[in-house]
XYZ file of N, CA and C in Angstrom:
531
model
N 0.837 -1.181 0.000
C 0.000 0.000 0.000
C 0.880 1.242 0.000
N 0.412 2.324 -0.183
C 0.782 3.254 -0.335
C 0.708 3.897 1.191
N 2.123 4.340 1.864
C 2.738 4.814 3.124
C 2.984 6.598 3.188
N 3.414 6.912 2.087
C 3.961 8.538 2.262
C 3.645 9.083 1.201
N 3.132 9.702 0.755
C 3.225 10.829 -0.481
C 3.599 12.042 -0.511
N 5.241 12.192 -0.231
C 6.002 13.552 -0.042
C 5.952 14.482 -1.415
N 6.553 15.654 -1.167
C 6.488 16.250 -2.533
C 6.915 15.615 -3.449
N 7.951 14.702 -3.410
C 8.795 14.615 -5.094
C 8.602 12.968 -4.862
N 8.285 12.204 -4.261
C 7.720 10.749 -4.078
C 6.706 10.229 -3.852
N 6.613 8.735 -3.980
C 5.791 8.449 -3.393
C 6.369 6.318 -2.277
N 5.919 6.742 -1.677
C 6.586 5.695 -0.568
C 5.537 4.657 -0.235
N 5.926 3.359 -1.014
C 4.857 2.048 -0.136
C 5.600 1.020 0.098
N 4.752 -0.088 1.166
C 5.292 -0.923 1.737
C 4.455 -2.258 1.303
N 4.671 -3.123 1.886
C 3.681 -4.284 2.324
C 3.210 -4.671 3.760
N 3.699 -3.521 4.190
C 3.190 -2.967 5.796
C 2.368 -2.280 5.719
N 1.422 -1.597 6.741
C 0.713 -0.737 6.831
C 1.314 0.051 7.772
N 0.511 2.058 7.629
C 0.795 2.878 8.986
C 0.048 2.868 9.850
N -1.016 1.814 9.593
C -2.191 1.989 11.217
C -2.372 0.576 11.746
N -2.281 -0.576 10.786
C -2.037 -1.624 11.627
C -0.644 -2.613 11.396
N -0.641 -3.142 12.468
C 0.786 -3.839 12.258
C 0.667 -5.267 11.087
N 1.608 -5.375 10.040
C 1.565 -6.635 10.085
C 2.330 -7.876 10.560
N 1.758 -8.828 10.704
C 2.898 -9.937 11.087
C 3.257 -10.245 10.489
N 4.785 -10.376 10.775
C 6.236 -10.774 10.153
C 6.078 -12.092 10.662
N 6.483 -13.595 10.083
C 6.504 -14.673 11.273
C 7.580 -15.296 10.361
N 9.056 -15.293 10.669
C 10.105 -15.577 10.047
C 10.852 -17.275 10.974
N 11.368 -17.460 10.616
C 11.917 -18.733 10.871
C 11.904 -20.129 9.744
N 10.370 -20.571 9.965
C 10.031 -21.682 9.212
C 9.463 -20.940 7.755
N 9.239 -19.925 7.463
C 9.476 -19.365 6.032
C 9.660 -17.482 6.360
N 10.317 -17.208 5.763
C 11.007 -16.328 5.100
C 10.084 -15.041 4.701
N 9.535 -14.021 5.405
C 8.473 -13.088 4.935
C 8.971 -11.760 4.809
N 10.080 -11.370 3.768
C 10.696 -9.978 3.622
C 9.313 -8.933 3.395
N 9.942 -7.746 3.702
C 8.783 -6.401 3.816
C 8.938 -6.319 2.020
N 8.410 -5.707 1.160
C 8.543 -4.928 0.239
C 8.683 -3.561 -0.185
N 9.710 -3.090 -0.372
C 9.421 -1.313 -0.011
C 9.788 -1.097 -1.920
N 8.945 0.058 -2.117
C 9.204 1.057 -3.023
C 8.973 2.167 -2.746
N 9.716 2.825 -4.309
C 9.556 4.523 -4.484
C 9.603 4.913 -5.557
N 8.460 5.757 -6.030
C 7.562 6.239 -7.566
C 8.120 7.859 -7.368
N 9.141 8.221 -8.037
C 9.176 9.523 -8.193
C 7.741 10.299 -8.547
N 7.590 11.384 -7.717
C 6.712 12.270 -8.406
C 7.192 13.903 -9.186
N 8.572 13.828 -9.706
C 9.268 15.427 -9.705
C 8.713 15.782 -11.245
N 8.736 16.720 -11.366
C 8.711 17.105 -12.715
C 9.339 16.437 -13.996
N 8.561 16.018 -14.841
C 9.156 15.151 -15.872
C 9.260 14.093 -15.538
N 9.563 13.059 -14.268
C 9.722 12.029 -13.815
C 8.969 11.316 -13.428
N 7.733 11.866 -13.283
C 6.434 11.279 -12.774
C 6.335 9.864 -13.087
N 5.995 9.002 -12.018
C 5.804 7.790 -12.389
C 7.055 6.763 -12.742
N 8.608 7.464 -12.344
C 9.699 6.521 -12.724
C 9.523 5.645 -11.424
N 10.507 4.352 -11.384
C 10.378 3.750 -10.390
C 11.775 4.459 -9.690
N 11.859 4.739 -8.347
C 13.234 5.058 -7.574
C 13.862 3.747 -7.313
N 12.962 3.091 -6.070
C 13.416 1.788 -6.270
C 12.574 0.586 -5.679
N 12.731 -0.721 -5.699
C 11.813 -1.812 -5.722
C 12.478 -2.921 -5.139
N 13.048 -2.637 -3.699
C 13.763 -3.823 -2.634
C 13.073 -4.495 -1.736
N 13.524 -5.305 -1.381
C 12.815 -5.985 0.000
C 13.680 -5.769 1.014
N 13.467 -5.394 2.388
C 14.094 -5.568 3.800
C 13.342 -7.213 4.362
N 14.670 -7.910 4.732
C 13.892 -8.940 5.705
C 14.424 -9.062 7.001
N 13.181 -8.890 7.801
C 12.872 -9.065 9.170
C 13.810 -9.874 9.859
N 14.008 -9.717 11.439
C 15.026 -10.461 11.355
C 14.129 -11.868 11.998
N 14.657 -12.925 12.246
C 14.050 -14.443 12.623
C 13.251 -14.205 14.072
N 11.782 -14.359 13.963
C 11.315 -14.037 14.998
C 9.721 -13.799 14.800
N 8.857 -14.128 15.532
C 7.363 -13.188 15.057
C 7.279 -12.303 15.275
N 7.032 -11.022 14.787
C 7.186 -9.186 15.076
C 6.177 -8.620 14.227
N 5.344 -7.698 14.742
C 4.146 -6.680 14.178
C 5.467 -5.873 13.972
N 5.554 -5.416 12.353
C 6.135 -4.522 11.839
C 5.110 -3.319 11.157
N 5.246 -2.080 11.419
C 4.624 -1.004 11.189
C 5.157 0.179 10.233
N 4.790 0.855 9.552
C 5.356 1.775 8.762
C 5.113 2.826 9.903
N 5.942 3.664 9.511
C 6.807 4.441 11.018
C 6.200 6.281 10.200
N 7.258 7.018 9.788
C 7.292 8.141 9.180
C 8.492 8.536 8.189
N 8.109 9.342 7.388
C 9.283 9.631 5.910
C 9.273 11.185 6.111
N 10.856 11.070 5.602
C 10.924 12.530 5.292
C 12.064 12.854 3.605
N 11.047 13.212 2.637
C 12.166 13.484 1.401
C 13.394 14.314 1.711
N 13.137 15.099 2.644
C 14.641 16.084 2.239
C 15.593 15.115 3.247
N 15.379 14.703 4.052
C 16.278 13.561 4.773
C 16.896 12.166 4.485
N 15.714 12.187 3.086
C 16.405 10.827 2.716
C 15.983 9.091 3.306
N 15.375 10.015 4.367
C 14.823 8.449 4.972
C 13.546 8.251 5.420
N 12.879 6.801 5.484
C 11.845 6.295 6.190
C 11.776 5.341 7.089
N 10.701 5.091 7.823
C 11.101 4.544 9.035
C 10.395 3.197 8.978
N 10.546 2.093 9.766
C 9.533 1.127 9.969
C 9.696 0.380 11.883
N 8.638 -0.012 12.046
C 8.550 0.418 13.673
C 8.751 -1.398 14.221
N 8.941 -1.980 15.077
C 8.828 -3.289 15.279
C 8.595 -2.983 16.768
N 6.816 -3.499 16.602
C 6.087 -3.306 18.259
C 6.573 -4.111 18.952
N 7.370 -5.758 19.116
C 7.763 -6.134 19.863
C 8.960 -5.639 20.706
N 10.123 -5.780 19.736
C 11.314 -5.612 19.765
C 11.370 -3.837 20.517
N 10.658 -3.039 20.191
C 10.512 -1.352 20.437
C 11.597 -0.642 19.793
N 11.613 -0.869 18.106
C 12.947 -0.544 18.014
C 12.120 0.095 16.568
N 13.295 0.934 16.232
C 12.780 1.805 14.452
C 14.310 1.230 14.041
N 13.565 1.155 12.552
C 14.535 0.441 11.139
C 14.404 1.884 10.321
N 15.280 2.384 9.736
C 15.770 3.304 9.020
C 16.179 2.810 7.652
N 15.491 3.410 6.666
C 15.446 2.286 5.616
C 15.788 3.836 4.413
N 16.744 3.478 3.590
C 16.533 5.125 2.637
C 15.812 5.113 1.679
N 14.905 6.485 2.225
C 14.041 6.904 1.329
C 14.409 6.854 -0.646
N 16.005 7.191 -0.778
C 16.388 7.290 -1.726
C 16.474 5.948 -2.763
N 17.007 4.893 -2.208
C 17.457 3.624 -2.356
C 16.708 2.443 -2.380
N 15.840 2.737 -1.145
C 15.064 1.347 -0.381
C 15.966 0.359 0.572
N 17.006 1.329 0.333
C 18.117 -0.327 1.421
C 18.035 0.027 3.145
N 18.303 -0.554 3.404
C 18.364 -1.017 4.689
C 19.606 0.115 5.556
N 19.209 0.700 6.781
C 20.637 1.855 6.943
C 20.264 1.628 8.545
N 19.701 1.574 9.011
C 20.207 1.261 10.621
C 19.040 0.808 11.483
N 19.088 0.853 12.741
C 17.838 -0.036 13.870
C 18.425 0.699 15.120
N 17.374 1.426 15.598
C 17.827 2.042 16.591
C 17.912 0.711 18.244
N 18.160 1.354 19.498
C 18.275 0.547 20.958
C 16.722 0.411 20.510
N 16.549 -0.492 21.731
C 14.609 -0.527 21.818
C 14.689 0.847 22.901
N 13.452 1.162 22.922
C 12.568 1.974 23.810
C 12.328 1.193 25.018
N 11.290 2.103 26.264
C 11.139 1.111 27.327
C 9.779 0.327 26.339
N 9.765 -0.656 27.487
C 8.684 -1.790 27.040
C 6.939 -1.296 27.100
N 6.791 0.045 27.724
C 5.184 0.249 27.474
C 5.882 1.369 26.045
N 6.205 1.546 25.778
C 6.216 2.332 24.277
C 5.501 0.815 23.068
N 5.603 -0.623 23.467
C 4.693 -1.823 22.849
C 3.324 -1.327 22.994
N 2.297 -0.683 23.505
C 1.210 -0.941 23.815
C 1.084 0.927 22.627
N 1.975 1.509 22.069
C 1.476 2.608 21.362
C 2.507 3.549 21.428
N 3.356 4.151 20.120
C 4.033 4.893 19.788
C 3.984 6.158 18.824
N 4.646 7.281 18.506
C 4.241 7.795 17.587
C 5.270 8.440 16.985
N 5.748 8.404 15.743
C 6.941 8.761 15.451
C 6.940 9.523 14.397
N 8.226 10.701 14.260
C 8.077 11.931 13.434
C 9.249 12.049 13.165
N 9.471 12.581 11.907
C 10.719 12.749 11.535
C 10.440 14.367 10.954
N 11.500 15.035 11.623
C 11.566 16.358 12.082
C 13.075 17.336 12.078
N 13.413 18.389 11.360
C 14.186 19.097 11.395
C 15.440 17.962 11.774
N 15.654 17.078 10.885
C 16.927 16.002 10.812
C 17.167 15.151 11.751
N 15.890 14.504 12.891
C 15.807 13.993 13.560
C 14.773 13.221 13.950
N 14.768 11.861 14.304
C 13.423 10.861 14.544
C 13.231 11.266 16.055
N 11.880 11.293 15.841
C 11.403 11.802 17.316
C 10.406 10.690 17.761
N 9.903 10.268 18.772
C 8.996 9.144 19.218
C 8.635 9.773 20.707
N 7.515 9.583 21.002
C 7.241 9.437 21.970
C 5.955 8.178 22.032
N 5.410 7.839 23.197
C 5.012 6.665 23.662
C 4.360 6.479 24.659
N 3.514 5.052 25.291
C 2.980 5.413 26.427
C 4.505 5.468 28.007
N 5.675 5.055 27.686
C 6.564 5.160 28.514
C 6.248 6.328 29.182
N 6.273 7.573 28.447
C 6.178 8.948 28.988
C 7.736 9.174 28.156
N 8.479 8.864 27.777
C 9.563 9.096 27.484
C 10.320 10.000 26.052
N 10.341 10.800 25.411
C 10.835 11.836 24.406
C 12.177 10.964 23.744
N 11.972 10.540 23.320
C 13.171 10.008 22.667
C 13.930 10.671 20.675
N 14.748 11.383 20.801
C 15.478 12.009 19.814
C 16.430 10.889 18.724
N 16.377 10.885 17.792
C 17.299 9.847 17.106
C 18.200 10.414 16.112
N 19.406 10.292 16.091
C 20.520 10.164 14.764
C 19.287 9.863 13.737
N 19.489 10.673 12.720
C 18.737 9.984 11.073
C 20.311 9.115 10.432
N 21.063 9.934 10.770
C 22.680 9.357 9.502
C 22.948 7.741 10.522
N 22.473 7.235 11.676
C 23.359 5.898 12.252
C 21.756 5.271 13.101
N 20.900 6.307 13.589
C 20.191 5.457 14.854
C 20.348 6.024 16.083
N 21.565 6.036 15.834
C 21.633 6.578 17.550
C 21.045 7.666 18.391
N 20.584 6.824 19.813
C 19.994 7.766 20.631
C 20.559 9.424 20.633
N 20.156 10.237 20.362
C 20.684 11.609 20.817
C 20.497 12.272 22.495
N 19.005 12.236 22.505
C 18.794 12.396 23.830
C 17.399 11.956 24.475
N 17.076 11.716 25.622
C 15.943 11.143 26.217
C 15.015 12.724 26.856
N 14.115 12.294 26.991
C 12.921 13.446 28.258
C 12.238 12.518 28.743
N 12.471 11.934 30.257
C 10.953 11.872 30.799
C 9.941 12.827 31.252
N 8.889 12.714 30.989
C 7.837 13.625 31.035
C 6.667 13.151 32.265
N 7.933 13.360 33.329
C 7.360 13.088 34.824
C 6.281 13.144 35.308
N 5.328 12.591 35.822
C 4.274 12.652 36.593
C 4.322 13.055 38.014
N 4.114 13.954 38.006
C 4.424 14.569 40.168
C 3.297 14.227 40.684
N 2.387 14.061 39.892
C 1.052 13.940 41.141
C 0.856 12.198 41.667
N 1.444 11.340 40.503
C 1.697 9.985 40.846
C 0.464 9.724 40.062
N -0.374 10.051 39.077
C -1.758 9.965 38.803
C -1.533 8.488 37.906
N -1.110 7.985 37.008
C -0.756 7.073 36.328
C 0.129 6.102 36.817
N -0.940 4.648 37.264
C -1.020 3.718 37.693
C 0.214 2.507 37.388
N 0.938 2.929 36.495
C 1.693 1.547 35.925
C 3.203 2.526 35.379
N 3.454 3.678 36.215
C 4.648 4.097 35.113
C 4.431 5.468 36.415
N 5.988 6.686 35.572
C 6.175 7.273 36.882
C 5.968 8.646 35.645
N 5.466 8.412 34.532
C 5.937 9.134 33.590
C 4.584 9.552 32.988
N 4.181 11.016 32.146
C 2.453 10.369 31.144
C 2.745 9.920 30.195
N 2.052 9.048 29.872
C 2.006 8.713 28.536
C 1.768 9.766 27.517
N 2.746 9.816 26.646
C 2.628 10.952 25.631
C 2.907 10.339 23.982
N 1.103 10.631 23.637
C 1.011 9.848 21.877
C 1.123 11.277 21.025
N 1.437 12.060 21.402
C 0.915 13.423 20.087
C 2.104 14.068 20.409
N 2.355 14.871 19.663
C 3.754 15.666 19.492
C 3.729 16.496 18.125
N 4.004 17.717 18.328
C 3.896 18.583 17.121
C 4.861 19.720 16.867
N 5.536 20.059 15.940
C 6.264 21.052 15.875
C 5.985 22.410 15.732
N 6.380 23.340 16.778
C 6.436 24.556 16.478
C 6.933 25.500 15.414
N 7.019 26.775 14.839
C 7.948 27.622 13.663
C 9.293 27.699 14.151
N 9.363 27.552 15.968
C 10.231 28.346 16.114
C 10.977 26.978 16.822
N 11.381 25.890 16.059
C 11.743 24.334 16.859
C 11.563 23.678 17.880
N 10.250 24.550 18.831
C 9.805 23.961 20.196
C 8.888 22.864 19.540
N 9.283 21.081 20.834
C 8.020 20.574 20.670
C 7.452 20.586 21.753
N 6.231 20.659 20.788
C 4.619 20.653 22.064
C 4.201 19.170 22.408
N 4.194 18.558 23.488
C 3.699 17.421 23.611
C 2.085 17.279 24.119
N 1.581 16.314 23.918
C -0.068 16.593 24.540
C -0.102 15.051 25.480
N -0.421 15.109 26.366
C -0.629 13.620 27.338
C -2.020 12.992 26.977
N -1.950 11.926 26.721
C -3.210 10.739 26.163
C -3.176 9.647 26.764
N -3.748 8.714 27.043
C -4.318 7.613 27.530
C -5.701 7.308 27.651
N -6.098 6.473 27.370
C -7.638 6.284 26.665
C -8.427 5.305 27.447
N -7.939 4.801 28.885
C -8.598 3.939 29.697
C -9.970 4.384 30.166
């Protein structure tokens, strides 16, 4: 299906961005499919490119994550594992896998790719910043709870996140019990 439609592309998977699919690797072999359909002037409709990523050995809900054209990359999410795959937007190949997240970021994540950086937040409560060029963590925020109101964590759960003009992010606290 069709995942991103940036200005000068267009980005699909054999994943989806709202539900996970299962990967179930071992006893057969279930690579993702990724492409990319230029949309630029004159080019409309070339193919960029037409690879497969495969999963690594394991059963895993794999998710299409977020893209960004001027960065070069897109993301894909693995709810078990709590980890993002960095896959180039340009290419389709395979470029890095970040640490996992804590373990309630499994139950709902949300991820943005932003002024040259993967951003996630989750029900952890946790802000997590990412390298686009390797993966790597840049920096963490917990987004503390003082009143103790949330039952299973010390943190809110935070699904929404949005960018400001002026590079502030705004976070919004959610939980839907």
């Amino acid at each position: 299906s069709v995942n991103s439609v940036l200005e000068d592309r267009i980005i699909g998977t054999t994943t989806n961005s709202r539900t996970y699919r299962l990967v179930t690797t071992g006893q057969t072999d279930i690579p993702i499919q990724l492409w990319g359909i230029s949309l630029k002037e004159g080019q409309q409709g070339t193919m960029l490119f037409n690879t497969q990523w495969q999963p690594p050995a394991g059963n895993y809900s794999i998710q299409y994550g977020h893209a960004s054209a001027e960065d070069g990359v897109f993301t894909l999410w693995n709810k078990e594992t709590r980890q993002h795959i960095g896959i180039s937007a340009d290419t389709g190949t395979y470029l890095w896998t970040t640490e996992s997240q804590h373990y309630l970021d499994a139950f709902g994540a949300r991820i943005k790719i932003r002024l040259g950086k993967l951003y996630c937040t989750g029900f952890a409560g946790i802000v997590y910043a990412y390298n686009l060029a390797n993966g790597n963590t840049l920096w963490e925020y917990d987004v503390d709870d003082p009143y103790t109101e949330i039952l299973w964590g010390e943190n809110w759960p935070m699904l929404f996140a949005f960018f400001t003009g002026d590079r502030k992010i705004v976070l919004f606290h959610m939980e839907h019990s």
